XYZ file of C-alpha atoms in Angstrom:
568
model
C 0.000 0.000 0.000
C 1.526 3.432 -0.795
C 0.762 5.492 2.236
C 0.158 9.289 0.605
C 1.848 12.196 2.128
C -0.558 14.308 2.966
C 0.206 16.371 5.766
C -1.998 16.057 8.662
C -4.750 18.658 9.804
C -4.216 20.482 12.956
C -6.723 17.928 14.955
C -4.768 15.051 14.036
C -1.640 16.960 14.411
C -2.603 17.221 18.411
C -3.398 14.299 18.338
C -0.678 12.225 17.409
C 1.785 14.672 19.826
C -0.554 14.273 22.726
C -0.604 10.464 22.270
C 3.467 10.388 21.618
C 5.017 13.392 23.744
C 1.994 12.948 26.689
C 2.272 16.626 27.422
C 0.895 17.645 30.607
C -2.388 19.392 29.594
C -4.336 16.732 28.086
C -8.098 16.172 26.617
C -10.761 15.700 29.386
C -12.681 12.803 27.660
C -12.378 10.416 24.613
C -11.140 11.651 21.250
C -13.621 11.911 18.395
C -12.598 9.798 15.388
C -10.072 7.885 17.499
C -9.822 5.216 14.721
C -9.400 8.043 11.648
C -6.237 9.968 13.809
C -4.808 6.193 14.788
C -4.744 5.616 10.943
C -2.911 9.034 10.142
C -0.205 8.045 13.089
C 0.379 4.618 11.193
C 1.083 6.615 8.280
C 3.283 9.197 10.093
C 4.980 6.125 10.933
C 5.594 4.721 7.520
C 7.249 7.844 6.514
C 9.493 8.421 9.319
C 10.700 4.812 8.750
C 11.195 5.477 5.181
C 13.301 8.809 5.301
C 14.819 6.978 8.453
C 16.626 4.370 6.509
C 17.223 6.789 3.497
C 18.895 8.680 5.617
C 21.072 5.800 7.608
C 21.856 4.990 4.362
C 23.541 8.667 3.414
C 25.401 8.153 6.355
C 28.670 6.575 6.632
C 29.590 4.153 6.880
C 26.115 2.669 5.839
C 23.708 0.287 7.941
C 24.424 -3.077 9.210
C 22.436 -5.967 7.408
C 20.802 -6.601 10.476
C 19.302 -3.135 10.323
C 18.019 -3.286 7.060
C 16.680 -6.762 7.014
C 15.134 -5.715 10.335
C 13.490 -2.211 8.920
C 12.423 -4.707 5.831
C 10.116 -6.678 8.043
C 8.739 -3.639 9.473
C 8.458 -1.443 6.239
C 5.967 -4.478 4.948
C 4.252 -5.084 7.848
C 2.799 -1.005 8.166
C 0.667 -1.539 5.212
C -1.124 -4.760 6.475
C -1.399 -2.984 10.031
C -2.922 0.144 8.401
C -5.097 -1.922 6.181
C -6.366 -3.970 9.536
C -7.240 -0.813 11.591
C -9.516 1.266 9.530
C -12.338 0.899 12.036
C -13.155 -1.176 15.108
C -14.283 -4.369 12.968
C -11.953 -6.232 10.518
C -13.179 -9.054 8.362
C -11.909 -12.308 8.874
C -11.313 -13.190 5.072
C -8.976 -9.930 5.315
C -7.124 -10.729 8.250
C -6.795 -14.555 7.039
C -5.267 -13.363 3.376
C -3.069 -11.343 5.239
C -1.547 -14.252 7.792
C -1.431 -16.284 4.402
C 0.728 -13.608 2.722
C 3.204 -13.128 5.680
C 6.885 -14.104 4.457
C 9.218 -15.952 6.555
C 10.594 -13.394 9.706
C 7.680 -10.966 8.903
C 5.123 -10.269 11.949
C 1.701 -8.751 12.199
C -0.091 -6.886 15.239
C -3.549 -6.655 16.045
C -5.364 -4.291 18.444
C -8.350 -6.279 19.684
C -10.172 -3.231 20.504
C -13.068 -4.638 22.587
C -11.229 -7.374 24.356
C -7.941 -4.444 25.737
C -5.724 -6.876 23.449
C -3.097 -6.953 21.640
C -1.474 -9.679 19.595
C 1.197 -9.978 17.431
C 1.886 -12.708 14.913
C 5.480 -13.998 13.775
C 6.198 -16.071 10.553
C 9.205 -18.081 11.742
C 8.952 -20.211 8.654
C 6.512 -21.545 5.846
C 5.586 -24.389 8.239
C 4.861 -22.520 11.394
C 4.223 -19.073 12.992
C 3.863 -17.839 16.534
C 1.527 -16.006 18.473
C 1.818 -13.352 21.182
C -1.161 -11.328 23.424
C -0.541 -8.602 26.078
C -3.184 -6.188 28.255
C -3.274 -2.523 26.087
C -4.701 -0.297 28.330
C -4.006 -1.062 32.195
C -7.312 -0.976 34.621
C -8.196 2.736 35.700
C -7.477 1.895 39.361
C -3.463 0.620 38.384
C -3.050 3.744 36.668
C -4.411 6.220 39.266
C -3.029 4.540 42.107
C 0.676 4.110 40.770
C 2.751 7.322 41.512
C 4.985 8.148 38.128
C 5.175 5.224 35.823
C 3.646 1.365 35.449
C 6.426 -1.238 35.237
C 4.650 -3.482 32.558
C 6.545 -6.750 30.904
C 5.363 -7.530 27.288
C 4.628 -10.034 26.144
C 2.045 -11.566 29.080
C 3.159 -14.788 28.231
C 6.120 -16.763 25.981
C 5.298 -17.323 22.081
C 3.069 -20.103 21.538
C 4.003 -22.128 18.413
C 1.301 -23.089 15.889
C 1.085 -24.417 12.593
C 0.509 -23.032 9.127
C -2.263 -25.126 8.244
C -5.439 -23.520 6.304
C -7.684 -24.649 8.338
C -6.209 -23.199 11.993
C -5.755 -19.609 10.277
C -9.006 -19.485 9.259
C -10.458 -20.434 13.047
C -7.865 -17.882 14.121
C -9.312 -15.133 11.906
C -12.468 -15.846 12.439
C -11.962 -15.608 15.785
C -10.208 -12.577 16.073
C -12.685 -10.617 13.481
C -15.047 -11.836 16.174
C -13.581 -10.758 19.458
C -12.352 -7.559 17.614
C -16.021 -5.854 16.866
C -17.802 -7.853 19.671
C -18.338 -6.238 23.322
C -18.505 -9.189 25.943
C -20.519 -7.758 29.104
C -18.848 -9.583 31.270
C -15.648 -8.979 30.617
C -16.068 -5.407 31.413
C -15.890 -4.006 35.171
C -18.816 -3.387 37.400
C -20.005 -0.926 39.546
C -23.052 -0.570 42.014
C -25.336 2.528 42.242
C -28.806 2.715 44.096
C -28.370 -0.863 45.025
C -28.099 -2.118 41.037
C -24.883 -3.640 39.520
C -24.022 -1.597 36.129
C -21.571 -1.702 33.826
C -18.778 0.406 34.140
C -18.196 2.253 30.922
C -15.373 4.238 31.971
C -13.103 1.655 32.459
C -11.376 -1.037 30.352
C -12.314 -4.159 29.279
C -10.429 -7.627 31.127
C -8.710 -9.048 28.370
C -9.151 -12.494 29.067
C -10.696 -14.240 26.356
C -7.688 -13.609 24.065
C -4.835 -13.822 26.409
C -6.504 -16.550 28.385
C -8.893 -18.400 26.650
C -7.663 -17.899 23.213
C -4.326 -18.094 24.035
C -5.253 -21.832 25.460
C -6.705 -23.297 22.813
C -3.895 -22.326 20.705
C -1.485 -23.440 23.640
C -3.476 -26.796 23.106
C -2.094 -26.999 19.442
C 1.050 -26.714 19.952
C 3.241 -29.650 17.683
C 4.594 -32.061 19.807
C 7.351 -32.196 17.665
C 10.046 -30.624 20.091
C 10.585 -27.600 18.315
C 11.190 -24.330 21.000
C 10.587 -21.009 19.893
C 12.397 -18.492 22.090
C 10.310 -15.540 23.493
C 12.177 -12.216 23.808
C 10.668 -9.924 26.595
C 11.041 -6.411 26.453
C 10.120 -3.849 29.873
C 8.177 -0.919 29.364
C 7.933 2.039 31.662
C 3.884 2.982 30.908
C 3.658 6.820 30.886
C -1.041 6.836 30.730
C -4.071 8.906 32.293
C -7.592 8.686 33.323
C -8.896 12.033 32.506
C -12.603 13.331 32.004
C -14.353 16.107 33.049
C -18.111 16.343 31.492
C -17.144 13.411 28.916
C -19.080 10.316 28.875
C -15.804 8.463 28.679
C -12.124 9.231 29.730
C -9.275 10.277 27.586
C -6.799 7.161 28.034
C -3.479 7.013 25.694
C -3.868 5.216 22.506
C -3.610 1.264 22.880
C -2.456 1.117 19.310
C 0.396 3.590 19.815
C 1.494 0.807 22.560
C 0.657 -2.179 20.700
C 2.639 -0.476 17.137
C 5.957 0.372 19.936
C 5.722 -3.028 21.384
C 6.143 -4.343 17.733
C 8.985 -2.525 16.267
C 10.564 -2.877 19.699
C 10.428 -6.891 20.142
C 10.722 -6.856 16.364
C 14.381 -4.739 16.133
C 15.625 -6.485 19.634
C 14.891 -10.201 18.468
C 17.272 -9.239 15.131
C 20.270 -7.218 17.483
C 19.914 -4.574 15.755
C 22.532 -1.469 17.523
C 20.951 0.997 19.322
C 22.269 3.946 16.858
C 20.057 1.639 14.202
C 17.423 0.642 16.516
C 14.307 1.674 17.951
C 15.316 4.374 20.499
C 17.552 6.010 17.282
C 13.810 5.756 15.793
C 11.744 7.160 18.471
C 14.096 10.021 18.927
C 14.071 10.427 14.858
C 10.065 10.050 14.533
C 9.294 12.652 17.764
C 11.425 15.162 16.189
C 9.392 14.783 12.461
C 6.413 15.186 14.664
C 8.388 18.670 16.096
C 9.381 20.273 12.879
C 5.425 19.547 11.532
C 4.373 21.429 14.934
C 6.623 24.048 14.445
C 5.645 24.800 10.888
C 1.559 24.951 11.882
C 2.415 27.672 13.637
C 1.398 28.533 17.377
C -2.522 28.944 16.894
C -2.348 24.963 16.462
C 0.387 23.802 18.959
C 1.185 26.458 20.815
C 4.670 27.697 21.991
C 4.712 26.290 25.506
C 3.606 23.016 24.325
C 6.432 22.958 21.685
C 8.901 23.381 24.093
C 7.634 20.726 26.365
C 8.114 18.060 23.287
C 11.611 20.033 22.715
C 12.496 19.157 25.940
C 10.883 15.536 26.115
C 13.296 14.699 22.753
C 15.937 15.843 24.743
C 15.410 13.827 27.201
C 15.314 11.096 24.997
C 18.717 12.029 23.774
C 20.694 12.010 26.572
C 19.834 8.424 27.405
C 21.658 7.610 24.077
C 23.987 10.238 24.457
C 26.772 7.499 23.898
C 25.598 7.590 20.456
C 25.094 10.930 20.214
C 28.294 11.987 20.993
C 30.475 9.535 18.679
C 28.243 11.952 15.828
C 28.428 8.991 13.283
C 24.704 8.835 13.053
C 22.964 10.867 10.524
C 19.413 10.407 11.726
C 20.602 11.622 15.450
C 22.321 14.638 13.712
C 19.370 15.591 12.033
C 17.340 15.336 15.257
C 19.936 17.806 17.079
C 19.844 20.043 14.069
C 15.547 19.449 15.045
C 16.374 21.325 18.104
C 18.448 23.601 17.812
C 16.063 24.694 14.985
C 13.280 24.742 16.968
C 15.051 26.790 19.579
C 15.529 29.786 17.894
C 11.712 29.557 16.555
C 10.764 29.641 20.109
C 12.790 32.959 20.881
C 11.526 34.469 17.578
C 8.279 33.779 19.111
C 9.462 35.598 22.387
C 10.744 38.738 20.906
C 7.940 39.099 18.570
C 6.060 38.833 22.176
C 7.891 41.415 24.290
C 8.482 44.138 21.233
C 4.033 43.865 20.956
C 3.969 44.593 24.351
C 6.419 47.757 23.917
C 4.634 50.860 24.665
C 6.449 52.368 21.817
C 6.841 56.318 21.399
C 6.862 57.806 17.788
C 9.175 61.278 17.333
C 7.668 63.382 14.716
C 10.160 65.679 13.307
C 9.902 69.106 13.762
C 9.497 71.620 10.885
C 12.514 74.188 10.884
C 9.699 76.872 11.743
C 9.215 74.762 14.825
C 12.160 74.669 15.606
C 12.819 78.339 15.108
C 9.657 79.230 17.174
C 10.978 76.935 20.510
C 14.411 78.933 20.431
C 11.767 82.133 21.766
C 10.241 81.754 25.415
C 7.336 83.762 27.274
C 6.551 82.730 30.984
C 4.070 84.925 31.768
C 2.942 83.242 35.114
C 6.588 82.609 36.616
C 6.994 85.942 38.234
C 5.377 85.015 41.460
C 8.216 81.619 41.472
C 10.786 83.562 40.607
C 10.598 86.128 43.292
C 9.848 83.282 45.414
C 13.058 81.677 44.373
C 15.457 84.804 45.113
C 13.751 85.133 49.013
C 14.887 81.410 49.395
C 17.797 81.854 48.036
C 18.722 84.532 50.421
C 17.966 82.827 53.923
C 19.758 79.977 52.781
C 22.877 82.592 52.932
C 21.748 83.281 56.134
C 21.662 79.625 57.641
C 24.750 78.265 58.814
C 27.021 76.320 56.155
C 27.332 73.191 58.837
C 24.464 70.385 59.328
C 22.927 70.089 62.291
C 21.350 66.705 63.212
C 19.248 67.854 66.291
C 17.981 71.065 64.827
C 16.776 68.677 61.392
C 15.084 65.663 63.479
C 13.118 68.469 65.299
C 12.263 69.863 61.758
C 11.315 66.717 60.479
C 8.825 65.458 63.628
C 7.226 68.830 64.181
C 6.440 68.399 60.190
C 4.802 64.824 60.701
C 1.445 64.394 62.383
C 0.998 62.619 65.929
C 2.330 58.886 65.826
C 0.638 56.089 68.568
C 3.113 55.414 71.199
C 3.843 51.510 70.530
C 4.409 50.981 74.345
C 1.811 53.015 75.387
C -0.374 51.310 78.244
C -3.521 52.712 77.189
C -6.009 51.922 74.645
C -6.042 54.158 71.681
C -9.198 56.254 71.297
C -8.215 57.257 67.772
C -6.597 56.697 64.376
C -4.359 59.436 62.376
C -6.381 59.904 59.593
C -4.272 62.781 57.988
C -1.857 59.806 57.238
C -4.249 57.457 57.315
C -1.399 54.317 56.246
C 0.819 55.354 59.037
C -2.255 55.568 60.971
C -3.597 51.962 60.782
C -0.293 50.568 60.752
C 0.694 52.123 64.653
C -3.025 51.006 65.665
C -1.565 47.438 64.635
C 1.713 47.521 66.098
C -0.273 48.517 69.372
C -2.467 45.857 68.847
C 0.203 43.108 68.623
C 2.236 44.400 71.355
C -0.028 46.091 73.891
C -3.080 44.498 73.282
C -2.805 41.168 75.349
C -1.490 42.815 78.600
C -4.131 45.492 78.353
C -6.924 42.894 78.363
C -5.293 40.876 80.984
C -4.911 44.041 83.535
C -6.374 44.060 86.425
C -7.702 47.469 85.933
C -9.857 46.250 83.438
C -13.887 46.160 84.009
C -17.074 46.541 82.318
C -16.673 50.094 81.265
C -13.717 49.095 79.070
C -16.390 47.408 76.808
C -17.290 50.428 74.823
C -14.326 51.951 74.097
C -12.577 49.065 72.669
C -16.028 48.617 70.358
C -15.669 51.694 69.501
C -11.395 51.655 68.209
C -12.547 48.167 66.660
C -15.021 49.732 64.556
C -13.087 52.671 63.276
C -10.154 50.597 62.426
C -12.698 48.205 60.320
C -14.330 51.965 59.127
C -11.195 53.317 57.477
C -9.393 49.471 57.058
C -11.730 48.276 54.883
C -11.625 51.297 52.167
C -7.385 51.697 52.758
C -6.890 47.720 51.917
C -8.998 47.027 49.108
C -6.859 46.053 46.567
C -3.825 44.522 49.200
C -4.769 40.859 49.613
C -1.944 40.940 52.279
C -2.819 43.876 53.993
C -6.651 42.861 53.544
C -5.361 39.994 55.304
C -3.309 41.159 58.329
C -6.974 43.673 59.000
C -8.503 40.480 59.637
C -6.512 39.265 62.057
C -5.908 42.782 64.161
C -9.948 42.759 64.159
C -10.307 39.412 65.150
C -8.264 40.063 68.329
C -9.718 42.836 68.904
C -12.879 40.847 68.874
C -11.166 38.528 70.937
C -10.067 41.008 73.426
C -13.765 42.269 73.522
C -15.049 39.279 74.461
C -13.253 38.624 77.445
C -14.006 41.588 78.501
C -18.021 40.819 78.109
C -17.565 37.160 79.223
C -15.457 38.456 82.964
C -18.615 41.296 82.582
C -21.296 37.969 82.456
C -20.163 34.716 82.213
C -23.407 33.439 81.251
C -22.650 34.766 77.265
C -19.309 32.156 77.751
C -21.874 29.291 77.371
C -22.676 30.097 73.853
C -21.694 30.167 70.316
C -19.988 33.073 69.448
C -21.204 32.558 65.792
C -17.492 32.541 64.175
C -16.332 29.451 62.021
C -13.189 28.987 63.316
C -11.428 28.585 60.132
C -13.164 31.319 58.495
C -10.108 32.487 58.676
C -7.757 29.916 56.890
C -7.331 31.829 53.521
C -5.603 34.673 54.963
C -2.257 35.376 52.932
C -0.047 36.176 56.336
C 3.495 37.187 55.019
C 5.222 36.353 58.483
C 5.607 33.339 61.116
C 4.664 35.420 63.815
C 1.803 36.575 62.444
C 0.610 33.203 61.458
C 1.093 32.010 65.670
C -0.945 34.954 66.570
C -3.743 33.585 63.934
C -3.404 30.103 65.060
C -3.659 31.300 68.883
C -6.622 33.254 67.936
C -8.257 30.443 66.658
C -7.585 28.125 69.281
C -9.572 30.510 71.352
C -12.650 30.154 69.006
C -12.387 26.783 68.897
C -12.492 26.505 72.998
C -15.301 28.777 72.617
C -17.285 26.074 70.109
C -16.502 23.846 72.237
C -17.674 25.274 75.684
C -21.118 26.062 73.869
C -21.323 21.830 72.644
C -20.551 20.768 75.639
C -23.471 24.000 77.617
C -25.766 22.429 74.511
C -26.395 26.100 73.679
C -25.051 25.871 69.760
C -27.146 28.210 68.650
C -26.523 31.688 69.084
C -28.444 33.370 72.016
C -30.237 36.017 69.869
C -31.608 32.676 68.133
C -35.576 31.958 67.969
C-alpha cells in the first residue's frame, strides 16, 4: 500500500503529539474519530521509517544488514497494520489473506479493541508461525493509584508455536474478526449505584478471552514435535491517564500507539539490531518529524509552551543515548539535534515578537525648521510670582549656617509629621491618624500586637472598658476596609488585628457575664484559613486566635447552647 503524504490537519496533528510526547495538559474525555487519527499516526509512521533508513543509508559508513533486514520486516508489515485498523471491525477473510501472505521473519499486530488486546503474529517459517497477546490499556485503578510510571513486561506470556495449516488460520481469523467488533458484558468491570450492579463504561475491558482463553486453545495446538521457539521480553515504563471532566468516557493514551511500539521494539531487539540503528535512534528520529510539523503549523495549532515541552521531552530522549550521540556517526541523530536547535531559535523568535508587541512604543515626529525656530523664543508669563519666590529662598539659605545640624533637622522633620501612637503606650487608643491614614492603621496594629494582650489581661480592666474598645474596633474596620482594598496581604493582616480585637472584647463581656461564655460566638473557626499572612509570627498569633474560638465552640457543645443566644 503506498501510504500518501498528505500532511496532517491540525486535529490530528494534536493528536498524534498528545498520544506520543503525553504533554501535561491533556483532553478531558475520549477523542472523536479515534480510529481516523490512529490511521494518520500509522502513516506518520511509515514515513518516518522510510526517510529513516534513506537517511542511515547517506550516512557513513552505511547500515548493518541486520538493520536493514530488520526495517524490511517492518516497512511491509505497516501496510497490512494500516489496512487492519480502519475501524473497530476487521473481516476475517482480510485478516486470514493477510496471515497467508506473511513471508518468513515478517510479523503482524492486532489491536483487539473490545477485548484491551493486543497480539502480534510472527512467521518463523513456511511451516509454522507464533503467536503473542498482552493487556493494552491497564485498569483505571493501576493507573491512578501508581505514583509516576507502570512497570509493565510484554509479552504476558512466551510465544506459543502453531502451525501453518489452512484450516487453523481461518479459526484464528475468524476468531479474532469476532472478538475484535464484539463487546462481551462480562468482561467489562462493574459498579453498584442505588443498590443495582451496572456496567462500568469508563473503564477497560479484562482481556481475558484472548490472552486466556484464546491463548489456550492455541497453547493446546502446539506440535509435539520438540521444536522451541524463544520468546524475547522487552520492559516498558507505561507513561497513561484517566482524565474526564463532562465526557461520557475518559481520555486514556492510545492502545495502538502501545501495541505499534511493542512491535517494532520486540521486532528490532529479536534481530540485534545497535541501538544507533534501533528503535530508540527511531523514536528520537520520529518525535522530532512530529516537532518540525508542529513548528511549521504555527502557534494557533500547537502552541509555543507546548512545543517546548516536546523540545524538551526529545531531549530527554537524547541524553539516554547520548553514547551515540556523541560519537556523531549517526545521521538520523544529527538531524534530530539540528531538530532542536532549529526549533530553539523559533521559540525565541516567538518571544521577541512577544515582548516588542507589548512595547509601549513612542513615535518622534520631526519638527518643521519653523518649529524649531519658534521653541528657540520663550514667554513665561505666570513665573513671576516663582521667581521672586526663588530669590527670598535663596537669600535665607545665605543666612543659615554652612554646617548640618542633626538635632535642629530631626526636630524639623517630627514637628512636620502628624501625631504617631506610642507603641508601648499602656492605654487603649481612642483614635486613628487619619491625615496619614497608612501610618495611621499601621501604629493602631503595632499597638495591637504588642499592647493588646497585657491590656486585656490588667487588672484594671472592668465593664466600662467594653465600649471603648467597640468603639477603636469599629473605626479601624471603618477606614481598614476602604485603605486595603486592593492589598490581599494587607486585607489579610486587618482580619486578624480585628479578630483580636474581637477577641479582646469578648473577654471583657464574658469576665462582665459569664453566662454569654456558654454560647456560640457565631465565628467558624477557620473562616479564617485563607488569609495570605506574610510572616511566622503573624501566622502564631492567627493560630492562637483560633484556638480561642475553637475553645469557645466547644464550651457552647458541651453547655448544649449551639445556637446563638439572639436565636428563635
Amino acid at each position: 500500500m503506498d501510504f500518501n503524504h498528505k500532511a496532517p490537519t491540525a486535529s490530528e496533528l494534536r493528536y498524534c503529539v498528545e498520544n506520543v510526547f503525553l504533554p501535561p495538559k491533556l483532553p478531558q474525555r475520549e477523542d472523536e474519530d479515534e480510529y481516523q487519527k490512529d490511521a494518520v499516526l500509522i502513516k506518520l509512521v511509515s514515513q518516518s521509517i522510510e526517510k529513516f533508513l534513506d537517511t542511515l543509508k547517506q550516512g557513513d559508513p552505511p547500515p548493518s544488514h541486520k538493520a536493514t533486514s530488520a526495517w524490511a520486516v517492518i516497512g511491509r508489515m505497516l501496510p497490512k497494520f494500516y489496512a487492519l485498523h480502519t475501524s473497530d471491525k476487521v473481516s476475517a477473510s482480510s485478516l486470514e489473506s493477510a496471515l497467508r501472505n506473511m513471508e518468513p521473519h515478517d510479523a503482524l499486530p492486532l489491536q483487539v479493541n473490545h477485548q484491551n488486546a493486543g497480539v502480534i503474529f510472527r512467521k518463523l517459517s513456511p511451516e509454522f508461525f507464533t503467536f503473542e497477546s498482552f493487556e493494552l490499556s491497564l485498569p483505571n485503578e493501576t493507573v491512578v493509584s501508581t505514583s509516576g510510571k507502570v512497570v509493565v513486561e510484554y509479552p504476558a506470556n512466551p510465544r506459543l508455536l502453531l502451525e501453518h495449516k489452512d484450516e487453523l488460520l481461518s479459526t484464528v481469523s475468524h476468531a479474532l474478526a469476532f472478538f475484535k467488533s464484539t463487546y462481551i458484558a462480562e468482561t467489562l468491570p462493574v459498579l453498584v449505584k442505588a443498590g443495582k450492579t451496572h456496567e462500568n463504561v469508563r473503564d477497560v475491558a479484562s482481556p481475558r478471552y484472548i490472552t486466556e482463553a484464546l491463548a489456550g486453545y492455541f497453547r493446546a495446538l502446539e506440535p509435539g514435535n520438540g521444536t522451541k521457539v524463544d520468546t524475547p521480553f522487552i520492559t516498558k515504563r507505561i507513561g497513561d491517564h484517566v482524565l474526564w471532566n463532562s465526557g461520557e468516557t475518559p481520555w486514556r493514551r492510545s492502545p495502538l500507539w502501545l501495541l505499534l511500539r511493542v512491535t517494532l521494539q520486540s521486532t528490532l531487539l529479536e534481530c540485534r539490531v545497535s541501538t544507533a540503528e534501533g528503535y530508540k535512534a527511531f523514536q528520537a528520529f520520529f518525535m522530532a518529524r512530529l516537532i518540525d510539523m508542529a513548528a511549521d503549523v504555527g502557534p494557533d495549532v500547537i502552541e509555543t509552551d507546548l512545543l517546548n515541552t516536546m523540545t524538551q521531552k526529545l531531549a530527554r530522549r537524547m541524553w539516554k543515548i547520548r553514547d551515540v550521540v556523541d560519537n556523531n556517526i549517526n545521521a538520523p541523530l544529527a538531524q534530530v539535534v539540528n531538530t532542536i536547535s532549529r526549533t530553539a531559535e523559533i521559540m525565541q523568535g516567538r518571544w521577541k515578537e512577544t515582548m516588542n508587541a507589548c512595547i509601549n512604543r513612542i513615535h518622534w515626529t520631526t519638527p518643521s525648521p519653523e518649529q524649531i525656530e519658534e521653541s528657540m523664543h520663550f514667554t513665561f508669563t505666570n513665573s513671576q510670582t516663582y521667581l521672586v519666590e526663588l530669590v527670598g529662598r535663596t537669600a535665607a539659605l545665605k543666612k543659615t549656617s554652612p554646617t548640618f545640624d542633626v538635632e535642629a533637622t530631626n526636630r524639623q522633620l517630627i514637628s512636620s509629621c502628624s501625631v504617631r501612637l506610642d507603641p508601648i503606650s499602656t492605654t487603649l487608643p481612642e483614635n486613628i491618624n487619619r491625615l496619614e491614614l497608612e501610618i495611621g492603621l499601621y501604629d493602631l496594629e503595632c499597638w495591637v500586637k504588642a499592647q493588646l494582650p497585657s491590656w486585656v489581661g490588667s487588672s484594671a480592666r472592668s465593664s466600662a472598658d467594653c465600649a471603648p474598645l467597640a468603639s477603636i474596633l469599629h473605626l479601624y474596620m471603618e477606614h481598614a476596609t476602604n485603605a486595603y482594598r486592593n492589598a490581599p496581604e494587607r486585607t489579610s493582616v486587618m482580619w486578624l488585628t480585628a479578630l483580636e480585637l474581637w477577641i479582646a472584647l469578648d473577654q471583657l463581656v464574658i469576665s462582665w457575664c459569664p453566662l454569654l461564655g456558654e454560647f456560640s460566638p457565631d465565628i467558624p473557626h477557620e473562616l479564617f484559613e485563607p488569609l495570605l499572612l506574610p510572616f511566622s509570627e503573624q501566622l502564631k498569633r492567627l493560630q492562637q486566635a483560633e484556638s480561642y474560638l475553637q475553645k469557645r465552640h466547644n464550651a457552647s457543645a458541651l453547655k448544649g447552647r449551639l445556637s446563638a443566644i439572639y436565636a428563635n
